[in-house]
Short mmCIF file of C-alpha atoms and ligand atoms in Angstrom, two decimals:
data_model
loop_
_atom_site.label_atom_id
_atom_site.label_comp_id
_atom_site.label_asym_id
_atom_site.label_seq_id
_atom_site.Cartn_x
_atom_site.Cartn_y
_atom_site.Cartn_z
CA MET A 24 -12.77 -13.12 -22.28
CA GLY A 25 -13.81 -10.10 -20.17
CA VAL A 26 -12.72 -9.74 -16.57
CA ASN A 27 -15.47 -10.04 -13.96
CA ILE A 28 -14.63 -9.66 -10.26
CA ARG A 29 -18.12 -8.78 -9.02
CA GLY A 30 -18.77 -10.13 -5.52
CA ARG A 31 -15.06 -10.83 -4.82
CA SER A 32 -13.11 -9.60 -1.80
CA PHE A 33 -9.79 -7.79 -2.20
CA LEU A 34 -7.58 -9.21 0.56
CA THR A 35 -4.19 -9.74 -1.11
CA LEU A 36 -3.00 -9.40 -4.68
CA LEU A 37 -1.97 -13.06 -4.52
CA ASP A 38 -5.67 -13.81 -5.17
CA TYR A 39 -5.77 -11.78 -8.38
CA THR A 40 -4.52 -12.64 -11.88
CA PRO A 41 -2.36 -10.23 -13.91
CA GLU A 42 -5.39 -9.65 -16.19
CA GLU A 43 -7.57 -8.74 -13.22
CA ILE A 44 -4.93 -6.37 -11.80
CA ASN A 45 -4.50 -4.69 -15.18
CA TYR A 46 -8.27 -4.38 -15.50
CA LEU A 47 -8.38 -2.57 -12.13
CA LEU A 48 -5.54 -0.27 -13.21
CA ASP A 49 -7.32 0.62 -16.47
CA LEU A 50 -10.55 1.23 -14.59
CA SER A 51 -8.68 3.48 -12.12
CA ALA A 52 -7.29 5.58 -14.96
CA GLU A 53 -10.82 5.92 -16.36
CA PHE A 54 -12.21 7.01 -12.97
CA LYS A 55 -9.37 9.55 -12.69
CA ARG A 56 -10.33 10.95 -16.09
CA LEU A 57 -14.01 11.20 -15.11
CA LYS A 58 -13.21 12.87 -11.78
CA ARG A 59 -10.91 15.43 -13.39
CA ALA A 60 -13.46 16.18 -16.12
CA GLY A 61 -16.15 16.69 -13.48
CA VAL A 62 -18.32 13.92 -14.95
CA ASP A 63 -20.82 12.37 -12.54
CA HIS A 64 -20.02 8.70 -11.85
CA SER A 65 -22.39 7.91 -9.00
CA TYR A 66 -22.93 4.41 -10.42
CA LEU A 67 -23.52 2.71 -7.07
CA LYS A 68 -26.35 4.86 -5.71
CA GLY A 69 -28.33 3.12 -2.98
CA LYS A 70 -25.42 0.98 -1.78
CA GLN A 71 -23.88 1.28 1.68
CA ILE A 72 -20.34 0.57 2.84
CA VAL A 73 -18.66 0.49 6.26
CA LEU A 74 -15.03 1.32 7.00
CA LEU A 75 -13.43 -0.42 10.00
CA PHE A 76 -10.18 1.05 11.29
CA GLU A 77 -8.23 -0.54 14.14
CA LYS A 78 -5.11 1.46 13.15
CA THR A 79 -4.92 5.16 12.28
CA SER A 80 -5.10 6.49 8.72
CA THR A 81 -5.25 9.66 6.64
CA ARG A 82 -5.03 8.55 2.98
CA THR A 83 -6.81 5.21 3.11
CA ARG A 84 -9.75 6.46 5.12
CA CYS A 85 -10.17 9.61 3.02
CA ALA A 86 -9.75 7.65 -0.22
CA PHE A 87 -12.50 5.20 0.76
CA GLU A 88 -14.79 7.98 2.01
CA VAL A 89 -14.40 10.23 -1.04
CA ALA A 90 -14.47 7.34 -3.52
CA GLY A 91 -17.57 5.88 -1.84
CA ARG A 92 -19.41 9.21 -1.98
CA ASP A 93 -18.34 9.90 -5.58
CA LEU A 94 -19.87 6.52 -6.48
CA GLY A 95 -23.09 7.63 -4.77
CA MET A 96 -22.83 5.29 -1.78
CA GLY A 97 -23.53 5.86 1.90
CA VAL A 98 -20.34 5.58 3.97
CA THR A 99 -20.13 4.67 7.69
CA PHE A 100 -16.86 4.90 9.65
CA LEU A 101 -16.16 2.79 12.76
CA ASP A 102 -13.01 2.60 14.84
CA SER A 103 -12.23 0.06 17.53
CA LYS A 104 -12.95 2.51 20.35
CA SER A 105 -16.45 3.36 19.17
CA SER A 106 -17.72 -0.11 18.23
CA GLN A 107 -18.15 -3.46 20.00
CA MET A 108 -15.86 -5.26 17.56
CA GLY A 109 -13.29 -7.44 19.29
CA ASN A 110 -14.20 -6.22 22.80
CA LYS A 111 -17.78 -7.26 23.49
CA GLU A 112 -18.51 -9.03 20.24
CA SER A 113 -16.56 -11.64 18.32
CA LEU A 114 -15.30 -10.90 14.86
CA ALA A 115 -17.56 -13.56 13.35
CA ASP A 116 -20.68 -12.04 14.97
CA THR A 117 -19.63 -8.52 13.95
CA ALA A 118 -19.07 -9.68 10.37
CA LYS A 119 -22.49 -11.35 10.24
CA VAL A 120 -24.21 -8.18 11.50
CA LEU A 121 -22.33 -5.87 9.12
CA GLY A 122 -23.03 -8.20 6.20
CA ARG A 123 -26.77 -7.76 6.83
CA MET A 124 -26.56 -3.97 6.63
CA PHE A 125 -23.76 -3.15 4.23
CA ASP A 126 -22.87 -4.05 0.64
CA GLY A 127 -19.12 -3.89 1.28
CA ILE A 128 -16.65 -3.68 4.19
CA GLU A 129 -13.20 -2.08 4.38
CA TYR A 130 -10.88 -3.25 7.17
CA ARG A 131 -7.56 -1.87 8.44
CA GLY A 132 -5.93 -3.62 11.36
CA TYR A 133 -3.46 -6.21 12.50
CA LYS A 134 -3.66 -9.87 11.49
CA GLN A 135 -4.35 -10.87 7.90
CA SER A 136 -6.59 -13.64 9.30
CA VAL A 137 -9.01 -10.97 10.57
CA VAL A 138 -9.68 -9.56 7.13
CA GLU A 139 -10.01 -13.12 5.80
CA ASP A 140 -12.53 -14.02 8.52
CA LEU A 141 -14.52 -10.85 7.87
CA ALA A 142 -14.86 -11.93 4.25
CA LYS A 143 -15.76 -15.48 5.28
CA TYR A 144 -18.49 -14.52 7.74
CA SER A 145 -19.97 -11.32 6.28
CA GLY A 146 -20.90 -12.68 2.86
CA VAL A 147 -20.13 -9.34 1.18
CA PRO A 148 -16.94 -8.05 -0.50
CA VAL A 149 -14.25 -7.08 2.02
CA TRP A 150 -11.36 -4.78 1.05
CA ASN A 151 -8.03 -4.90 2.87
CA GLY A 152 -7.07 -1.35 3.87
CA LEU A 153 -3.77 -2.59 5.44
CA THR A 154 -2.84 -5.46 7.72
CA ASP A 155 0.48 -6.44 9.27
CA ASP A 156 1.15 -8.58 6.17
CA PHE A 157 -0.22 -6.72 3.15
CA HIS A 158 -1.43 -3.36 1.84
CA PRO A 159 -2.93 -4.28 -1.55
CA THR A 160 -4.88 -1.10 -2.36
CA GLN A 161 -1.64 0.87 -1.95
CA MET A 162 0.02 -1.18 -4.68
CA LEU A 163 -2.59 -0.29 -7.27
CA ALA A 164 -1.90 3.40 -6.64
CA ASP A 165 1.87 2.85 -6.81
CA ILE A 166 1.66 0.96 -10.08
CA LEU A 167 -0.82 3.42 -11.60
CA THR A 168 1.66 6.19 -10.75
CA ALA A 169 4.50 4.22 -12.39
CA LYS A 170 2.37 3.62 -15.49
CA GLU A 171 1.63 7.33 -15.73
CA GLU A 172 5.39 7.89 -15.81
CA PHE A 173 6.61 5.03 -17.98
CA GLY A 174 3.58 3.68 -19.86
CA ASP A 175 4.33 -0.03 -20.08
CA ILE A 176 5.82 -1.09 -16.74
CA ARG A 177 6.78 -4.64 -17.74
CA GLY A 178 10.53 -5.18 -17.37
CA ARG A 179 10.96 -2.11 -15.14
CA LYS A 180 13.02 -2.50 -11.97
CA LEU A 181 11.49 -1.47 -8.64
CA THR A 182 13.72 -1.50 -5.56
CA PHE A 183 12.37 -1.24 -2.04
CA PHE A 184 14.96 0.12 0.43
CA GLY A 185 14.77 -0.50 4.18
CA ASP A 186 12.37 -2.70 6.14
CA ALA A 187 11.78 -5.05 3.23
CA ARG A 188 9.65 -7.44 5.31
CA ASN A 189 6.84 -5.01 6.05
CA ASN A 190 3.28 -4.97 4.63
CA VAL A 191 4.06 -2.48 1.84
CA ALA A 192 7.23 -4.29 0.74
CA ASN A 193 5.44 -7.67 0.74
CA SER A 194 2.68 -6.30 -1.46
CA LEU A 195 5.17 -4.64 -3.82
CA MET A 196 6.95 -7.96 -4.28
CA VAL A 197 3.65 -9.65 -5.13
CA VAL A 198 2.49 -6.98 -7.59
CA CYS A 199 5.86 -6.89 -9.37
CA ALA A 200 5.81 -10.69 -9.71
CA LYS A 201 2.28 -10.57 -11.10
CA LEU A 202 2.97 -7.76 -13.58
CA GLY A 203 6.33 -8.91 -14.95
CA MET A 204 8.49 -6.32 -13.18
CA HIS A 205 11.92 -6.80 -11.59
CA TYR A 206 11.56 -6.51 -7.82
CA CYS A 207 14.55 -5.94 -5.58
CA ALA A 208 14.35 -5.99 -1.78
CA CYS A 209 17.31 -3.99 -0.50
CA GLY A 210 18.06 -4.04 3.22
CA PRO A 211 19.78 -5.98 5.99
CA LYS A 212 19.33 -9.77 6.02
CA GLU A 213 17.09 -9.57 9.14
CA ASN A 214 14.67 -7.30 7.29
CA MET A 215 14.12 -9.55 4.29
CA PRO A 216 10.65 -10.93 3.45
CA LYS A 217 9.65 -14.41 4.67
CA ALA A 218 11.12 -17.23 2.57
CA GLU A 219 7.67 -18.70 1.93
CA LEU A 220 6.38 -15.49 0.33
CA VAL A 221 9.58 -15.06 -1.68
CA GLU A 222 9.16 -18.61 -3.05
CA LYS A 223 5.52 -17.96 -3.94
CA CYS A 224 6.49 -14.78 -5.80
CA ARG A 225 9.35 -16.51 -7.60
CA GLU A 226 6.91 -19.18 -8.82
CA ILE A 227 4.58 -16.45 -10.14
CA ALA A 228 7.56 -14.60 -11.64
CA LYS A 229 8.41 -17.65 -13.78
CA THR A 230 5.13 -17.16 -15.63
CA THR A 231 5.37 -13.38 -16.13
CA GLY A 232 9.03 -12.62 -16.85
CA ALA A 233 9.49 -10.93 -13.47
CA THR A 234 12.51 -11.49 -11.22
CA ILE A 235 12.84 -11.28 -7.44
CA THR A 236 16.19 -10.26 -5.96
CA LEU A 237 17.14 -9.88 -2.30
CA THR A 238 20.27 -7.91 -1.54
CA ASP A 239 22.00 -6.05 1.28
CA SER A 240 23.98 -3.97 -1.24
CA VAL A 241 22.65 -0.44 -1.87
CA GLU A 242 24.70 -0.27 -5.09
CA GLU A 243 23.07 -3.44 -6.41
CA GLY A 244 19.62 -2.24 -5.37
CA ALA A 245 19.97 1.18 -6.98
CA LYS A 246 21.73 0.06 -10.17
CA ASP A 247 19.39 0.29 -13.19
CA ALA A 248 16.39 0.96 -10.91
CA ASP A 249 13.40 2.72 -12.48
CA ILE A 250 11.48 3.12 -9.21
CA LEU A 251 13.14 3.65 -5.82
CA TYR A 252 10.65 2.98 -3.04
CA THR A 253 10.88 3.27 0.72
CA ASP A 254 8.57 3.28 3.76
CA ILE A 255 8.88 4.13 7.45
CA TRP A 256 11.27 1.99 9.49
CA VAL A 257 8.81 1.04 12.26
CA SER A 258 5.28 0.22 11.16
CA MET A 259 1.99 0.75 13.00
CA GLY A 260 1.46 -1.84 15.69
CA GLU A 261 5.19 -2.50 16.19
CA ASP A 262 6.93 -1.83 19.50
CA LYS A 263 8.35 1.70 19.89
CA ALA A 264 11.47 0.10 21.36
CA LEU A 265 12.29 -1.02 17.83
CA TRP A 266 13.15 2.53 16.72
CA GLU A 267 16.70 2.41 18.06
CA PRO A 268 17.78 -0.92 16.52
CA ARG A 269 15.94 -0.15 13.27
CA ILE A 270 17.64 3.24 12.92
CA LYS A 271 21.01 1.57 13.37
CA ALA A 272 20.21 -1.24 10.94
CA LEU A 273 18.38 0.77 8.27
CA LYS A 274 20.28 4.07 8.19
CA PRO A 275 22.58 2.75 5.41
CA TYR A 276 19.44 2.13 3.33
CA GLN A 277 18.13 5.70 3.52
CA VAL A 278 17.13 6.99 0.08
CA ASN A 279 19.20 10.13 -0.44
CA LYS A 280 20.72 12.05 -3.37
CA GLU A 281 23.67 9.66 -3.62
CA VAL A 282 21.37 6.63 -3.89
CA MET A 283 19.14 8.36 -6.48
CA ALA A 284 22.26 9.18 -8.51
CA MET A 285 23.16 5.46 -8.71
CA ALA A 286 19.82 4.64 -10.40
CA LYS A 287 18.70 5.37 -13.96
CA PRO A 288 18.57 9.13 -14.66
CA THR A 289 14.88 8.69 -15.54
CA ALA A 290 14.11 6.95 -12.21
CA ILE A 291 11.30 8.10 -9.93
CA PHE A 292 10.97 8.01 -6.15
CA GLU A 293 7.85 6.51 -4.55
CA HIS A 294 6.66 6.36 -0.94
CA CYS A 295 3.30 5.20 0.41
CA LEU A 296 3.37 7.94 3.11
CA PRO A 297 3.34 9.01 5.88
CA SER A 298 7.07 9.77 5.83
CA PHE A 299 9.79 10.99 8.16
CA HIS A 300 11.70 13.19 5.70
CA ASP A 301 12.19 16.15 8.06
CA ARG A 302 11.67 17.15 11.69
CA ASN A 303 8.12 18.47 11.27
CA THR A 304 6.44 15.59 13.12
CA THR A 305 6.47 14.58 16.78
CA ILE A 306 8.37 11.37 16.05
CA GLY A 307 10.69 13.07 13.55
CA GLU A 308 11.67 15.66 16.17
CA GLU A 309 12.04 12.98 18.86
CA MET A 310 14.40 11.00 16.63
CA TYR A 311 16.40 14.14 15.90
CA GLU A 312 16.79 14.84 19.60
CA LYS A 313 17.75 11.24 20.42
CA TYR A 314 19.85 10.27 17.41
CA GLY A 315 20.61 13.54 15.58
CA LEU A 316 18.79 12.45 12.42
CA GLU A 317 17.34 15.25 10.27
CA ALA A 318 15.47 12.65 8.22
CA MET A 319 14.96 8.92 8.35
CA GLU A 320 14.02 6.67 5.40
CA VAL A 321 14.30 9.47 2.81
CA THR A 322 16.05 12.82 2.84
CA ASP A 323 14.10 16.03 2.35
CA ASP A 324 15.86 16.91 -0.91
CA VAL A 325 14.77 13.64 -2.52
CA PHE A 326 11.26 13.87 -1.04
CA LEU A 327 10.84 17.39 -2.45
CA GLY A 328 12.90 16.76 -5.59
CA THR A 329 11.85 16.52 -9.22
CA GLN A 330 11.96 12.71 -9.25
CA ALA A 331 9.51 12.33 -6.33
CA ARG A 332 5.97 11.11 -7.07
CA GLU A 333 4.54 10.43 -3.58
CA PHE A 334 1.72 12.95 -3.84
CA ASP A 335 0.59 11.51 -7.18
CA GLU A 336 0.48 8.13 -5.45
CA ALA A 337 -1.58 9.65 -2.63
CA GLU A 338 -4.13 11.04 -5.09
CA ASN A 339 -4.15 7.75 -6.98
CA ARG A 340 -5.18 5.92 -3.78
CA MET A 341 -8.64 7.44 -4.29
CA HIS A 342 -8.99 6.55 -7.98
CA THR A 343 -7.73 2.99 -7.48
CA ILE A 344 -9.87 2.32 -4.39
CA LYS A 345 -12.86 3.60 -6.37
CA ALA A 346 -12.06 1.08 -9.10
CA VAL A 347 -11.81 -1.78 -6.59
CA MET A 348 -15.14 -0.91 -4.95
CA TYR A 349 -16.92 -0.40 -8.27
CA ALA A 350 -15.61 -3.62 -9.85
CA THR A 351 -16.51 -5.76 -6.84
CA LEU A 352 -19.91 -4.16 -6.11
CA LYS A 353 -21.37 -3.20 -9.50
N1 CP B 401 -0.43 5.10 2.65
C1 CP B 401 -1.38 4.95 3.58
O1 CP B 401 -1.98 3.89 3.74
O2 CP B 401 -1.60 6.06 4.31
P1 CP B 401 -2.55 6.16 5.61
O3 CP B 401 -1.88 5.37 6.71
O4 CP B 401 -2.64 7.62 5.90
O5 CP B 401 -3.89 5.57 5.26
N1 NVA B 402 4.35 0.08 6.78
C1 NVA B 402 3.52 1.18 7.18
C2 NVA B 402 2.62 1.60 6.06
C3 NVA B 402 1.74 2.78 6.35
C4 NVA B 402 0.85 3.12 5.21
C5 NVA B 402 2.72 0.81 8.41
O1 NVA B 402 2.17 -0.30 8.44
O2 NVA B 402 2.67 1.60 9.35
#
């Protein structure tokens, strides 16, 4: 039976079956081929989308804007400072208004319940561009990148090092469970994902051949890993005061040459970006001055090394987001 997700929202990968996720990945690869060949694919001419950002973004915003325009759609960008949303107008009212004007809505912000309410009240597909809990469009790009490397990704081991309870790590655990991969969360006990989500993923894993492992041992995390993944230690929306305790707690989980050497020789490094791999950012320099760290979650040699694939992931954000919008709006 063919996969049909027209009219659906894309809020968390928990809502999608393995077949639907694989369909989106195949569609993404096809859009990548069309884009690279310069073939017109403005299949959604006449449609309009709006992008709501309550947190900052480079990749997600640009991916939605470029993908929307490539598909022939009109694209409107709103941030919380330049709209009434949340300040003078309730979310439900905003959603109802936007649903009357737009065919689809992207939202990046804080609570997962906001993106769920937008979908409930707008009546049009809503795409989660990152919340405190999940970052589902990122996962499609990460898995597409892994498939480009390995082909079949079933049975591959992906280890996330560091703040394994953040939005990106949560979504990686879900996608690995859905696609029959071995997911390992590697970090201190306090940074492990919520037990409820782990249980949900373990239930899914039983049906796909995936496994979910939580460990505080870097050796165990890196051993036999095919994909070593990390993300920044303090996420958007978290208190800046967390930098100091996080640096102390997560420094042992930095992905560096020694950690890469413990994994399979064919392993790749992935990162959703942005990244603190050198001192060329305001925060990177501040952390160097305060704590003497040249790099945080990943060292520069790994980030710039031959096993690193983060810029392929960044490009793949656009192709995968295009697939999600096309499949839900066509
Ligand atoms: N990976 C990612 O979501 O990047 P941005 O924060 O730049 O959108
Ligand atoms: N965990 C990070 C991901 C950024 C794409 C954050 O939420 O800031």
